């Protein structure tokens, strides 16, 4: 399974570690402010081969992200509070 981690704060780091230990591949890490992310923005190219997006972004952007997942036909797990 190939994952995208959307939001690379504390939870994103934990998800990355757990996913890798479970044998999952991280295909993209998207975060506009974290310099260790692989991408600043999420788009069709970023999510091209992604099976599931795991989103721990800020509540102010979650609805826009959900619309993008739906447009791109991507499965998503939302963990935003």
XYZ file of N, CA and C in Angstrom:
243
model
N 0.846 -1.174 0.000
C 0.000 0.000 0.000
C 0.891 1.235 0.000
N 0.515 2.195 -0.816
C 1.281 3.433 -0.938
C 0.471 4.582 -0.345
N 1.062 5.249 0.648
C 0.363 6.305 1.382
C 0.895 7.690 1.040
N 0.024 8.668 1.218
C 0.430 10.070 1.252
C 0.091 10.580 2.646
N 1.038 11.231 3.257
C 0.798 11.868 4.552
C 0.587 13.342 4.269
N -0.585 13.821 4.626
C -0.933 15.217 4.379
C -0.939 15.912 5.737
N 0.020 16.789 5.945
C 0.244 17.413 7.245
C 1.357 16.656 7.950
N 2.494 17.307 8.113
C 3.674 16.612 8.615
C 4.133 17.201 9.944
N 3.173 17.264 10.866
C 3.492 17.672 12.228
C 3.753 16.434 13.067
N 3.454 16.510 14.347
C 3.706 15.383 15.248
C 2.997 14.105 14.808
N 1.725 14.214 14.450
C 0.983 13.018 14.030
C 1.499 12.486 12.704
N 1.846 13.363 11.788
C 2.397 12.929 10.510
C 3.682 12.137 10.689
N 4.524 12.588 11.606
C 5.767 11.870 11.893
C 5.488 10.490 12.482
N 4.523 10.413 13.376
C 4.158 9.128 13.981
C 3.588 8.188 12.924
N 2.713 8.710 12.075
C 2.119 7.892 11.012
C 3.210 7.373 10.079
N 4.157 8.211 9.728
C 5.249 7.777 8.857
C 6.005 6.609 9.494
N 6.352 6.744 10.744
C 7.111 5.696 11.434
C 6.319 4.398 11.504
N 5.038 4.482 11.887
C 4.207 3.283 12.003
C 3.952 2.627 10.649
N 3.696 3.437 9.634
C 3.440 2.893 8.293
C 4.663 2.157 7.766
N 5.821 2.744 7.936
C 7.049 2.092 7.470
C 7.300 0.786 8.221
N 7.041 0.788 9.533
C 7.264 -0.435 10.314
C 6.272 -1.531 9.926
N 5.134 -1.148 9.340
C 4.137 -2.115 8.882
C 4.361 -2.511 7.423
N 5.436 -2.014 6.819
C 5.764 -2.378 5.450
C 5.068 -1.562 4.379
N 4.471 -0.444 4.754
C 3.801 0.409 3.780
C 4.793 1.409 3.198
N 4.522 1.819 1.982
C 5.380 2.783 1.298
C 4.798 4.182 1.450
N 5.649 5.152 1.725
C 5.230 6.552 1.773
C 5.565 7.160 0.417
N 4.533 7.496 -0.341
C 4.734 8.031 -1.681
C 4.831 9.531 -1.731
N 4.269 10.206 -0.729
C 4.323 11.667 -0.685
C 4.075 12.126 0.743
N 4.761 13.200 1.098
C 4.513 13.892 2.362
C 4.261 15.343 1.985
N 3.048 15.813 2.279
C 2.640 17.144 1.846
C 2.465 18.049 3.061
N 3.196 19.156 3.065
C 3.066 20.144 4.127
C 3.658 21.456 3.609
N 2.883 22.526 3.649
C 3.370 23.789 3.082
C 4.445 24.481 3.913
N 4.643 24.075 5.162
C 5.613 24.776 6.008
C 6.764 23.906 6.511
N 6.626 22.598 6.476
C 7.674 21.723 6.981
C 8.697 21.465 5.864
N 9.947 21.881 6.057
C 10.947 21.713 5.006
C 11.311 20.254 4.729
N 10.918 19.331 5.615
C 11.204 17.909 5.405
C 10.136 17.196 4.582
N 9.058 17.902 4.257
C 8.014 17.322 3.409
C 8.544 17.184 1.983
N 7.979 16.234 1.241
C 8.396 16.056 -0.150
C 7.686 17.021 -1.096
N 6.529 17.546 -0.669
C 5.748 18.468 -1.493
C 5.124 19.544 -0.611
N 4.985 20.745 -1.166
C 4.317 21.826 -0.445
C 2.816 21.817 -0.688
N 2.387 21.308 -1.845
C 0.975 21.311 -2.212
C 0.552 19.939 -2.697
N -0.739 19.713 -2.590
C -1.318 18.454 -3.036
C -2.005 18.695 -4.383
N -1.653 17.873 -5.374
C -2.290 17.971 -6.682
C -2.313 16.588 -7.329
N -2.798 16.529 -8.552
C -2.930 15.247 -9.250
C -1.588 14.525 -9.380
N -0.553 15.245 -9.691
C 0.768 14.635 -9.855
C 1.310 14.105 -8.519
N 1.132 14.879 -7.473
C 1.610 14.474 -6.141
C 0.959 13.176 -5.689
N -0.325 13.009 -5.988
C -1.095 11.859 -5.510
C -1.302 10.794 -6.578
N -0.550 10.848 -7.659
C -0.762 9.985 -8.815
C -0.876 8.502 -8.462
N 0.069 7.929 -7.792
C 0.066 6.490 -7.486
C -0.290 6.184 -6.039
N -0.924 7.116 -5.379
C -1.237 6.967 -3.952
C -2.532 6.171 -3.783
N -2.505 5.196 -2.856
C -3.696 4.407 -2.543
C -4.571 5.088 -1.492
N -3.932 5.649 -0.460
C -4.670 6.271 0.643
C -3.940 7.520 1.108
N -4.702 8.584 1.318
C -4.171 9.824 1.891
C -4.546 9.851 3.368
N -3.569 10.078 4.209
C -3.834 10.208 5.639
C -3.620 11.673 5.984
N -4.695 12.320 6.399
C -4.715 13.773 6.541
C -4.809 14.186 8.005
N -3.778 14.869 8.458
C -3.766 15.469 9.788
C -3.422 16.945 9.648
N -4.195 17.628 8.821
C -3.973 19.056 8.597
C -4.828 19.875 9.544
N -4.775 21.168 9.353
C -5.528 22.118 10.178
C -6.998 22.122 9.773
N -7.909 22.258 10.745
C -9.342 22.264 10.423
C -9.749 23.314 9.377
N -8.992 24.398 9.274
C -9.342 25.445 8.312
C -9.199 24.993 6.855
N -8.407 23.954 6.596
C -8.184 23.523 5.213
C -8.788 22.157 4.897
N -9.367 21.502 5.880
C -9.794 20.119 5.670
C -10.886 19.992 4.608
N -11.826 20.915 4.557
C -12.903 20.802 3.568
C -12.353 20.932 2.146
N -11.403 21.827 1.935
C -10.767 21.940 0.617
C -10.030 20.647 0.271
N -9.347 20.063 1.258
C -8.632 18.813 1.017
C -9.594 17.684 0.659
N -10.703 17.595 1.358
C -11.696 16.551 1.067
C -12.218 16.704 -0.360
N -12.464 17.923 -0.783
C -12.918 18.160 -2.157
C -11.858 17.682 -3.164
N -10.584 17.939 -2.869
C -9.504 17.484 -3.767
C -9.462 15.958 -3.819
N -9.584 15.304 -2.661
C -9.572 13.835 -2.656
C -10.718 13.294 -3.500
N -11.889 13.877 -3.360
C -13.055 13.420 -4.118
C -12.837 13.639 -5.617
N -12.330 14.818 -6.000
C -12.078 15.107 -7.412
C -11.070 14.147 -8.022
N -10.068 13.771 -7.231
C -9.001 12.906 -7.730
C -9.295 11.412 -7.513
N -10.432 11.120 -6.878
C -10.814 9.719 -6.646
C -9.907 9.008 -5.651
N -9.420 9.734 -4.664
C -8.499 9.170 -3.678
C -9.222 8.834 -2.375
N -8.855 7.712 -1.803
C -9.334 7.352 -0.472
C -8.584 8.204 0.537
N -9.277 8.561 1.629
C -8.633 9.407 2.638
C -9.094 9.012 4.030
N -8.156 9.107 4.949
C -8.443 8.966 6.371
C -8.167 10.336 6.965
N -9.173 10.889 7.640
C -9.061 12.236 8.179
C -8.896 12.151 9.687
N -7.838 12.777 10.198
C -7.603 12.770 11.629
C -7.582 14.181 12.210
N -8.102 15.137 11.496
C -8.094 16.528 11.952
C -9.089 16.706 13.087
N -8.685 17.465 14.098
C -9.597 17.718 15.227
C -10.463 18.912 14.970
